[in-house]
Coordinates of C-alpha atoms in Angstrom, one line a residue:
M1 CA -24.0 -20.6 -4.8
S2 CA -21.5 -22.0 -7.2
P3 CA -19.2 -19.7 -9.3
N4 CA -21.2 -20.4 -12.4
E5 CA -24.6 -19.5 -11.0
A6 CA -26.2 -16.2 -11.8
I7 CA -25.2 -13.1 -9.8
P8 CA -28.2 -11.5 -7.9
N9 CA -29.2 -8.2 -9.4
E10 CA -26.2 -8.1 -11.7
P11 CA -26.1 -5.0 -13.9
T12 CA -24.9 -5.3 -17.4
A13 CA -21.2 -4.5 -17.8
A14 CA -20.4 -2.0 -20.5
A15 CA -18.2 -3.6 -23.1
G16 CA -14.6 -2.4 -22.8
S17 CA -15.3 -0.6 -19.6
H18 CA -12.0 -1.9 -18.2
P19 CA -9.2 -4.1 -19.4
S20 CA -9.6 -7.8 -18.9
R21 CA -7.2 -9.7 -16.6
R22 CA -5.9 -11.7 -19.5
N23 CA -5.3 -8.7 -21.7
V24 CA -3.2 -7.0 -19.0
L25 CA -0.5 -9.7 -19.3
K26 CA -0.7 -9.5 -23.0
G27 CA -0.4 -5.8 -23.0
V28 CA 2.4 -5.3 -20.4
G29 CA 5.0 -5.4 -23.2
A30 CA 3.1 -2.9 -25.2
L31 CA 3.1 -0.2 -22.6
G32 CA 5.8 1.7 -24.5
A33 CA 3.0 3.1 -26.7
A34 CA 1.3 4.7 -23.7
A35 CA 1.8 8.3 -22.8
G36 CA 3.9 9.5 -19.8
L37 CA 5.8 6.9 -17.8
G38 CA 3.6 4.0 -18.6
G39 CA 5.9 3.0 -21.5
A40 CA 9.2 3.0 -19.6
L41 CA 8.7 0.1 -17.4
L42 CA 10.0 -2.7 -19.5
P43 CA 13.3 -3.2 -21.2
G44 CA 13.4 -1.4 -24.5
A45 CA 10.3 0.7 -23.8
E46 CA 10.5 4.4 -24.5
A47 CA 8.9 7.1 -22.3
S48 CA 8.6 10.9 -22.1
A49 CA 11.5 12.7 -20.5
A50 CA 9.4 13.8 -17.6
P51 CA 6.0 13.1 -16.1
A52 CA 3.2 14.9 -17.9
A53 CA 1.5 17.8 -16.2
E54 CA -1.4 17.2 -14.0
P55 CA -4.5 16.6 -16.1
A56 CA -7.3 19.1 -15.6
R57 CA -10.4 17.9 -13.8
I58 CA -13.3 17.3 -16.1
K59 CA -16.0 19.7 -14.9
G60 CA -19.1 18.0 -13.7
K61 CA -17.5 14.5 -14.0
E62 CA -14.5 14.5 -11.6
K63 CA -14.8 15.9 -8.1
S64 CA -12.2 16.0 -5.4
M65 CA -12.4 13.3 -2.8
V66 CA -10.7 15.4 -0.2
N67 CA -12.8 15.3 3.0
V68 CA -15.5 13.1 1.4
P69 CA -16.8 10.7 4.1
F70 CA -18.0 7.1 3.6
E71 CA -21.8 6.7 3.5
G72 CA -22.0 4.9 6.8
F73 CA -22.9 1.2 7.1
D74 CA -24.6 -1.0 9.6
E75 CA -22.3 -3.7 8.5
V76 CA -19.5 -3.7 5.9
R77 CA -19.7 -6.4 3.2
V78 CA -16.4 -7.3 1.7
G79 CA -15.3 -9.1 -1.5
I80 CA -11.7 -10.3 -1.7
I81 CA -9.7 -10.8 -4.9
G82 CA -6.5 -12.7 -4.4
L83 CA -6.2 -15.5 -1.9
G84 CA -2.5 -16.2 -2.0
N85 CA 0.2 -15.7 0.7
R86 CA -1.2 -12.3 1.6
G87 CA -4.9 -12.3 0.7
G88 CA -5.6 -15.7 2.2
D89 CA -4.0 -14.7 5.5
Q90 CA -5.8 -11.3 5.6
A91 CA -9.2 -12.9 4.9
M92 CA -9.3 -14.1 8.5
R93 CA -8.9 -10.6 9.8
W94 CA -11.5 -9.2 7.4
A95 CA -13.9 -11.9 8.6
A96 CA -13.5 -10.8 12.2
V97 CA -14.8 -7.3 11.6
S98 CA -16.9 -7.5 8.5
T99 CA -19.0 -9.9 6.5
I100 CA -17.2 -11.5 3.6
T101 CA -19.7 -11.9 0.7
A102 CA -17.5 -13.3 -2.0
V103 CA -13.9 -14.4 -2.6
C104 CA -12.0 -14.9 -5.8
D105 CA -8.7 -16.6 -6.9
I106 CA -7.6 -18.4 -10.1
R107 CA -6.9 -21.5 -8.0
P108 CA -10.1 -23.3 -6.9
D109 CA -8.5 -24.9 -3.9
H110 CA -7.5 -21.5 -2.4
V111 CA -11.1 -20.4 -2.8
A112 CA -12.5 -23.5 -1.1
E113 CA -9.9 -23.4 1.7
T114 CA -10.6 -19.7 2.4
I115 CA -14.4 -20.2 2.5
S116 CA -13.9 -23.1 4.9
R117 CA -11.7 -21.0 7.2
V118 CA -14.0 -18.1 7.2
M119 CA -17.0 -20.2 8.2
A120 CA -15.0 -22.0 10.9
Q121 CA -14.5 -18.6 12.6
G122 CA -18.3 -18.6 13.3
F123 CA -18.9 -14.9 12.6
Q124 CA -21.3 -15.3 9.7
D125 CA -24.1 -17.7 8.8
K126 CA -23.9 -17.5 5.0
E127 CA -20.9 -18.8 3.1
P128 CA -19.0 -16.4 0.9
V129 CA -19.6 -17.1 -2.8
G130 CA -16.5 -18.4 -4.6
Y131 CA -15.2 -17.3 -7.9
S132 CA -12.4 -19.3 -9.6
N133 CA -13.6 -19.8 -13.2
G134 CA -10.5 -18.4 -15.0
E135 CA -8.5 -15.2 -15.0
E136 CA -11.5 -12.9 -15.6
D137 CA -13.8 -14.2 -13.0
F138 CA -13.1 -11.2 -10.7
E139 CA -15.2 -9.2 -13.2
R140 CA -18.3 -11.1 -12.0
L141 CA -17.4 -10.6 -8.4
V142 CA -17.2 -6.8 -8.7
R143 CA -20.7 -6.7 -10.3
R144 CA -22.4 -8.1 -7.3
D145 CA -24.8 -5.7 -5.5
D146 CA -24.1 -7.1 -2.0
I147 CA -20.5 -5.8 -1.6
D148 CA -19.5 -2.4 -0.2
L149 CA -15.7 -2.8 -0.3
I150 CA -13.4 -4.9 -2.4
Y151 CA -10.0 -5.9 -1.1
V152 CA -7.3 -6.6 -3.8
A153 CA -4.3 -8.7 -2.9
T154 CA -3.0 -9.9 -6.3
P155 CA 0.2 -9.5 -8.3
W156 CA 1.0 -5.8 -8.8
E157 CA 0.1 -5.7 -12.5
W158 CA -3.5 -6.6 -11.6
H159 CA -4.0 -3.9 -9.0
H160 CA -5.0 -1.1 -11.4
P161 CA -7.6 -3.0 -13.5
M162 CA -9.2 -4.7 -10.5
A163 CA -9.4 -1.5 -8.5
K164 CA -10.8 0.4 -11.4
A165 CA -13.4 -2.3 -12.1
A166 CA -14.4 -2.2 -8.4
M167 CA -15.0 1.5 -8.4
E168 CA -16.8 1.5 -11.7
H169 CA -19.2 -1.0 -10.2
G170 CA -19.9 1.2 -7.2
K171 CA -17.5 -0.3 -4.6
H172 CA -14.9 1.3 -2.5
V173 CA -11.5 -0.5 -2.8
A174 CA -8.6 -1.3 -0.5
I175 CA -5.4 -2.4 -2.3
E176 CA -2.3 -4.1 -1.1
L177 CA 0.9 -2.3 -2.0
P178 CA 1.2 -0.6 -4.4
I179 CA -2.1 0.7 -5.9
A180 CA -0.3 0.6 -9.2
P181 CA 3.4 0.6 -10.4
H182 CA 2.8 2.8 -13.5
L183 CA 2.2 6.5 -13.3
D184 CA -0.5 6.5 -16.0
D185 CA -2.4 3.8 -14.0
I186 CA -2.0 5.7 -10.7
W187 CA -3.5 8.8 -12.3
D188 CA -6.3 6.6 -13.8
L189 CA -7.2 5.4 -10.3
V190 CA -7.3 8.9 -8.9
R191 CA -9.5 10.1 -11.7
T192 CA -11.8 7.0 -11.5
S193 CA -12.2 7.6 -7.7
E194 CA -13.2 11.2 -8.4
R195 CA -15.5 10.2 -11.2
T196 CA -17.3 7.5 -9.3
G197 CA -17.2 9.0 -5.8
K198 CA -15.7 5.8 -4.5
H199 CA -12.6 5.7 -2.2
C200 CA -9.5 4.0 -3.5
M201 CA -7.1 3.3 -0.6
L202 CA -3.7 1.8 -0.1
L203 CA -3.9 -0.7 2.8
E204 CA -0.6 0.4 4.3
N205 CA -0.4 -1.6 7.5
V206 CA 2.9 0.0 8.8
N207 CA 1.1 3.3 9.4
Y208 CA -0.8 1.4 12.0
F209 CA 2.1 -0.3 13.7
R210 CA 2.4 0.8 17.4
P211 CA 5.8 2.5 17.2
E212 CA 4.8 4.4 14.0
M213 CA 1.6 5.6 15.6
Q214 CA 3.5 6.7 18.7
M215 CA 5.9 8.6 16.4
F216 CA 3.0 10.3 14.7
N217 CA 1.5 11.4 18.1
M218 CA 4.9 12.7 19.2
A219 CA 5.3 14.7 15.9
K220 CA 1.9 16.2 16.3
A221 CA 2.6 17.1 20.0
G222 CA 5.6 19.1 18.8
L223 CA 8.3 17.0 20.6
F224 CA 10.6 17.3 17.6
G225 CA 9.9 21.0 17.0
E226 CA 9.5 22.0 13.3
L227 CA 10.1 18.9 11.2
Q228 CA 12.9 19.3 8.7
H229 CA 13.7 15.9 7.3
A230 CA 12.8 12.2 7.5
S231 CA 13.7 8.9 6.1
G232 CA 11.9 5.7 5.5
G233 CA 12.0 2.7 3.2
Y234 CA 12.1 -1.0 2.8
V235 CA 15.4 -3.0 3.3
H236 CA 14.6 -6.7 3.5
D237 CA 16.6 -9.6 2.2
L238 CA 13.9 -11.4 0.2
R239 CA 16.2 -13.7 -1.9
W240 CA 15.0 -16.8 -0.1
P241 CA 12.3 -17.9 0.2
Y242 CA 10.5 -15.0 -1.4
T243 CA 12.4 -14.1 -4.5
F244 CA 13.6 -17.5 -5.6
G245 CA 11.6 -19.9 -3.4
G246 CA 8.5 -20.0 -5.5
A247 CA 6.0 -20.8 -2.7
Y248 CA 5.0 -17.2 -1.9
Y249 CA 4.6 -15.8 -5.4
P250 CA 3.1 -18.0 -8.1
E251 CA 4.9 -18.0 -11.3
H252 CA 7.6 -16.0 -9.5
W253 CA 5.8 -12.8 -10.4
R254 CA 7.6 -10.6 -7.9
R255 CA 11.1 -11.5 -9.0
R256 CA 10.3 -10.7 -12.6
W257 CA 9.7 -7.0 -11.7
Q258 CA 13.5 -7.0 -11.2
T259 CA 13.8 -7.5 -15.0
R260 CA 11.3 -4.8 -15.9
M261 CA 12.3 -1.6 -14.3
N262 CA 15.1 -0.1 -12.3
A263 CA 13.2 1.5 -9.5
A264 CA 12.4 1.7 -5.8
H265 CA 9.7 -1.0 -6.2
Y266 CA 8.3 -1.0 -2.7
P267 CA 9.0 2.2 -0.7
M268 CA 5.6 2.7 1.0
H269 CA 6.2 0.9 4.3
G270 CA 8.7 3.5 5.4
L271 CA 7.5 6.4 3.3
G272 CA 3.9 6.3 4.5
P273 CA 4.4 6.8 8.2
V274 CA 6.9 9.7 7.9
S275 CA 4.7 11.3 5.2
A276 CA 1.8 11.4 7.7
C277 CA 4.1 13.1 10.2
L278 CA 5.1 15.7 7.7
D279 CA 1.5 16.5 6.7
I280 CA 2.0 15.5 3.1
N281 CA -1.1 16.5 1.1
R282 CA -2.3 18.4 4.2
G283 CA -0.2 21.5 4.0
D284 CA 2.9 20.2 2.2
R285 CA 3.4 17.9 -0.7
F286 CA 6.1 16.1 -2.7
D287 CA 7.6 18.5 -5.2
E288 CA 10.5 16.7 -6.9
L289 CA 12.8 13.7 -6.5
V290 CA 16.1 12.3 -7.5
A291 CA 17.2 8.6 -7.3
V292 CA 20.5 6.8 -7.3
A293 CA 21.0 3.0 -7.6
S294 CA 23.9 0.6 -7.2
R295 CA 24.6 -2.1 -9.8
P296 CA 22.3 -5.1 -10.1
K297 CA 24.5 -7.9 -8.8
A298 CA 23.0 -9.7 -5.9
L299 CA 20.3 -11.8 -7.6
A300 CA 22.4 -13.2 -10.3
L301 CA 25.1 -14.1 -7.8
F302 CA 22.6 -15.8 -5.5
R303 CA 21.1 -17.8 -8.4
E304 CA 24.5 -19.0 -9.4
E305 CA 25.8 -19.9 -5.9
D306 CA 22.9 -21.0 -3.7
P307 CA 22.4 -24.8 -3.9
R308 CA 18.6 -24.4 -3.5
V309 CA 18.4 -22.8 -6.9
G310 CA 19.0 -25.7 -9.2
A311 CA 19.8 -26.0 -12.9
D312 CA 16.1 -26.4 -13.7
H313 CA 15.0 -23.4 -11.7
P314 CA 12.7 -21.1 -13.8
S315 CA 14.9 -18.1 -12.9
W316 CA 17.4 -19.2 -15.5
D317 CA 14.8 -18.2 -18.1
D318 CA 14.5 -14.6 -16.7
D319 CA 15.5 -11.6 -18.6
P320 CA 18.5 -9.8 -17.2
Y321 CA 18.1 -8.3 -13.8
I322 CA 18.2 -4.5 -14.3
S323 CA 17.0 -3.2 -11.0
G324 CA 19.9 -2.0 -8.8
D325 CA 20.4 -3.8 -5.5
R326 CA 20.2 -0.7 -3.4
K327 CA 18.2 2.4 -4.3
Q328 CA 18.0 5.7 -2.6
V329 CA 15.5 8.4 -3.5
F330 CA 15.6 11.9 -2.2
I331 CA 12.2 13.7 -2.2
K332 CA 12.0 17.5 -1.8
T333 CA 8.7 18.9 -0.6
V334 CA 7.1 22.2 -1.6
N335 CA 8.0 23.5 1.9
D336 CA 11.7 22.7 1.4
R337 CA 11.9 19.7 3.6
F338 CA 13.2 16.4 2.3
I339 CA 12.7 12.6 2.8
R340 CA 15.3 10.0 2.0
V341 CA 13.7 6.7 0.8
E342 CA 15.8 3.5 0.8
H343 CA 14.9 0.3 -1.0
D344 CA 16.8 -3.0 -1.1
V345 CA 15.4 -6.5 -1.3
N346 CA 18.4 -8.1 -2.9
S347 CA 21.3 -7.6 -0.6
P348 CA 22.2 -9.6 2.6
H349 CA 20.9 -7.3 5.3
P350 CA 18.7 -7.4 8.4
Y351 CA 15.2 -6.2 8.0
S352 CA 14.8 -2.4 8.3
R353 CA 12.4 0.3 7.4
E354 CA 15.1 3.0 7.9
T355 CA 12.5 5.2 9.7
T356 CA 13.9 8.5 11.1
L357 CA 12.4 11.8 11.9
T358 CA 14.3 15.0 12.7
G359 CA 13.1 18.5 13.6
T360 CA 14.5 21.7 15.2
R361 CA 14.1 20.2 18.7
G362 CA 14.9 16.5 18.4
S363 CA 15.4 13.3 16.4
L364 CA 14.0 9.8 16.4
E365 CA 15.4 6.6 14.9
L366 CA 12.8 3.8 15.1
D367 CA 14.8 1.0 13.8
N368 CA 17.7 1.8 16.2
A369 CA 15.2 2.4 19.0
R370 CA 16.7 5.7 20.1
I371 CA 15.6 9.2 20.6
Y372 CA 17.2 12.6 21.2
L373 CA 15.0 15.4 22.6
E374 CA 16.3 18.9 23.4
S375 CA 13.6 19.2 26.0
L376 CA 15.3 16.4 28.0
G377 CA 18.5 18.3 28.4
H378 CA 20.9 16.3 26.2
T379 CA 24.0 18.2 27.0
N380 CA 26.2 15.2 26.5
H381 CA 24.8 14.4 23.0
A382 CA 23.7 11.0 24.1
W383 CA 20.7 9.1 22.7
R384 CA 18.0 7.8 25.0
T385 CA 17.8 4.0 24.5
G386 CA 16.5 0.9 26.2
S387 CA 13.9 1.5 28.9
A388 CA 14.3 5.3 28.7
F389 CA 13.4 5.1 25.0
S390 CA 10.4 2.8 25.7
A391 CA 9.1 5.0 28.4
I392 CA 9.1 8.1 26.2
M393 CA 7.4 6.2 23.3
N394 CA 4.7 4.7 25.6
Q395 CA 3.8 8.1 26.9
H396 CA 2.5 8.9 23.4
D397 CA 0.5 5.7 22.7
H398 CA -2.2 6.1 20.1
W399 CA -5.7 5.3 21.5
I400 CA -6.3 2.5 19.1
W401 CA -3.7 0.2 20.5
P402 CA -4.9 0.0 24.1
A403 CA -8.4 -0.3 22.8
L404 CA -7.7 -3.2 20.5
Q405 CA -4.5 -4.8 21.7
N406 CA -6.3 -8.0 22.8
L407 CA -7.8 -8.5 19.4
A408 CA -4.6 -7.4 17.7
S409 CA -2.8 -10.2 19.6
Q410 CA -5.5 -12.7 18.8
Y411 CA -5.6 -12.0 15.0
G412 CA -2.0 -10.9 14.7
G413 CA -0.3 -10.0 11.5
H414 CA 3.0 -8.1 11.9
G415 CA 2.5 -7.8 15.6
G416 CA -1.2 -7.0 15.3
G417 CA -0.7 -4.0 12.9
D418 CA -2.4 -5.9 10.1
F419 CA -5.5 -6.4 12.2
I420 CA -5.5 -2.8 13.4
S421 CA -5.3 -1.4 9.8
I422 CA -8.3 -3.6 8.7
F423 CA -10.4 -2.8 11.8
R424 CA -9.8 0.9 11.4
M425 CA -10.8 0.9 7.7
V426 CA -14.0 -1.0 8.5
Q427 CA -14.6 1.4 11.5
L428 CA -14.3 4.5 9.3
M429 CA -16.8 3.0 6.8
R430 CA -19.3 2.0 9.5
L431 CA -19.2 5.4 11.2
G432 CA -19.3 7.4 8.0
M433 CA -15.9 9.1 8.5
T434 CA -13.2 10.0 6.0
P435 CA -10.4 7.6 5.3
D436 CA -7.1 7.9 7.2
I437 CA -5.2 7.2 4.0
D438 CA -7.0 8.5 0.9
V439 CA -6.5 8.1 -2.8
Y440 CA -4.2 11.1 -2.9
D441 CA -1.9 9.7 -0.2
S442 CA -1.9 6.4 -1.9
A443 CA -1.0 7.9 -5.3
A444 CA 1.7 10.1 -3.9
W445 CA 3.4 7.4 -2.0
C446 CA 3.2 4.9 -4.8
S447 CA 4.3 7.4 -7.5
V448 CA 7.9 7.0 -6.1
I449 CA 8.0 3.7 -8.0
P450 CA 7.7 5.0 -11.6
L451 CA 9.3 8.4 -10.8
S452 CA 12.4 6.8 -9.3
H453 CA 12.6 4.7 -12.5
E454 CA 12.4 7.9 -14.5
S455 CA 15.1 9.5 -12.5
L456 CA 17.4 6.5 -13.0
K457 CA 17.1 6.3 -16.8
G458 CA 20.2 7.0 -18.8
K459 CA 23.0 8.1 -16.5
G460 CA 20.6 8.5 -13.7
F461 CA 20.4 11.0 -10.8
K462 CA 18.0 13.1 -12.8
S463 CA 15.5 15.4 -11.0
V464 CA 11.9 14.5 -11.7
K465 CA 8.8 16.6 -10.7
V466 CA 6.2 14.8 -8.6
P467 CA 2.6 15.5 -9.8
D468 CA 0.1 17.1 -7.5
F469 CA -2.5 14.3 -7.4
T470 CA -4.8 16.5 -5.3
R471 CA -4.8 19.0 -8.2
G472 CA -4.7 22.1 -5.9
H473 CA -6.2 20.7 -2.7
W474 CA -3.0 19.8 -0.9
T475 CA -3.2 22.9 1.3
Q476 CA -6.6 21.9 2.6
A477 CA -6.7 20.7 6.1
R478 CA -8.2 17.2 6.7
P479 CA -7.9 14.7 9.5
T480 CA -5.9 11.5 9.4
F481 CA -4.5 9.5 12.4
D482 CA -4.9 12.5 14.7
R483 CA -8.6 12.0 15.3
P484 CA -9.7 11.0 18.9
R485 CA -11.3 7.7 19.6
P486 CA -14.9 7.9 18.2
E487 CA -18.0 6.7 19.8
D488 CA -18.4 3.3 18.4
P489 CA -21.0 0.8 19.4
W490 CA -18.7 -2.1 18.3
L491 CA -16.3 -1.3 21.0
D492 CA -17.0 -2.3 24.6
G493 CA -14.8 -2.2 27.7
D494 CA -12.2 -4.6 26.5
G495 CA -12.2 -3.3 22.9
R496 CA -14.0 -6.3 21.4
P497 CA -16.2 -5.8 18.4
R498 CA -19.9 -6.4 19.0
R499 CA -20.9 -8.9 16.3

């Protein structure tokens, strides 16, 4: 089927049911007229002094998604929107564990290449249908009736309208980071999920990395005692090739966020795993935060001094860079614990997620590969490192890694964590289980972006309340990464899917 052929059993889309892709770009500068934080994200925009209170649930129309399972599927049919650096690479992993029905990108060559690569894997007989007929063609993809899950891997400003469109047309949706960068849009995705009964999930791969899953198991086993504080973030020198190189982000969209808001733009990689350990939204929740930022110096200096950025580079047309090079956000929870979030993609620095966990009986620093446990008799105040550290971590391996390590090695992606996260999401859908990371986790973690921006306005270091996206259900117990290995007909002795 070509992109211009009729869609089978296509329902009529209600006019104005969601913003078009084209109008999103046109409207970005007009966000100052929106309520809440949505209007504070671009230079000159005004916003309310603090996030608005949680909106009341509309009785009979919005229902909590806490502990709501997937329907259960014999096979999961996936549509993919965005086939760039991330989406094109991830498509091969989705194809290994699901059926890809349709793919979409504004570049026809990316669509054709992805279809060819999917078919070359040999897992499905029917080609995915390609959509590349302009910026709004994703709207035709979401209306198909042969898709169960839509995966969104597009520039950040498109995540909200695409995810909302997917849910409004009866699809679950998995979104690359973040689900949305604006608070109003985050709330809209929560409410759309509750209104449609469809799951909206951040595809946070780091939660499935082997060390992070070992850390989770150790926390649940009580090795650290009562958890008191944690840290996590994203410190990654992206200046070249990502920020200025141009090959990874068409039209340099990611760099331009540095001109739009002073915020911790991308905290979820470190924040997600420690939030799971702290039972955020499962007995505790984020209560308030405060942010601090350094001056925005590194990008302009790099542009001026690096010979790879020539006089004709499009960055010279950028608005001034306003996002501080290094941001730290301190989050206090309702139970009086705190998380330190660090974000820096501009400074020369080795990659780090700054992941630490400390309780009444021990501490762990993942990036430094060291652990200190009172139960081991640390009378000399020395960290366990090297082989001693590895031995302790391996004692707490999560079941999913031994079960899938061969496939994780084959399909890769950040050491196999990308494959594990995709396999697990498809597994949960097939078996009719609840998500590991639900819409409320996704909203809370991503809300740090607009809320840190709010805290940094004016003189900065202003305390900002964090909304309760669960609207009262944060004390309710529900499973996450702590579930045992399920009975799954797709897994045989060596952990390979039965296709």
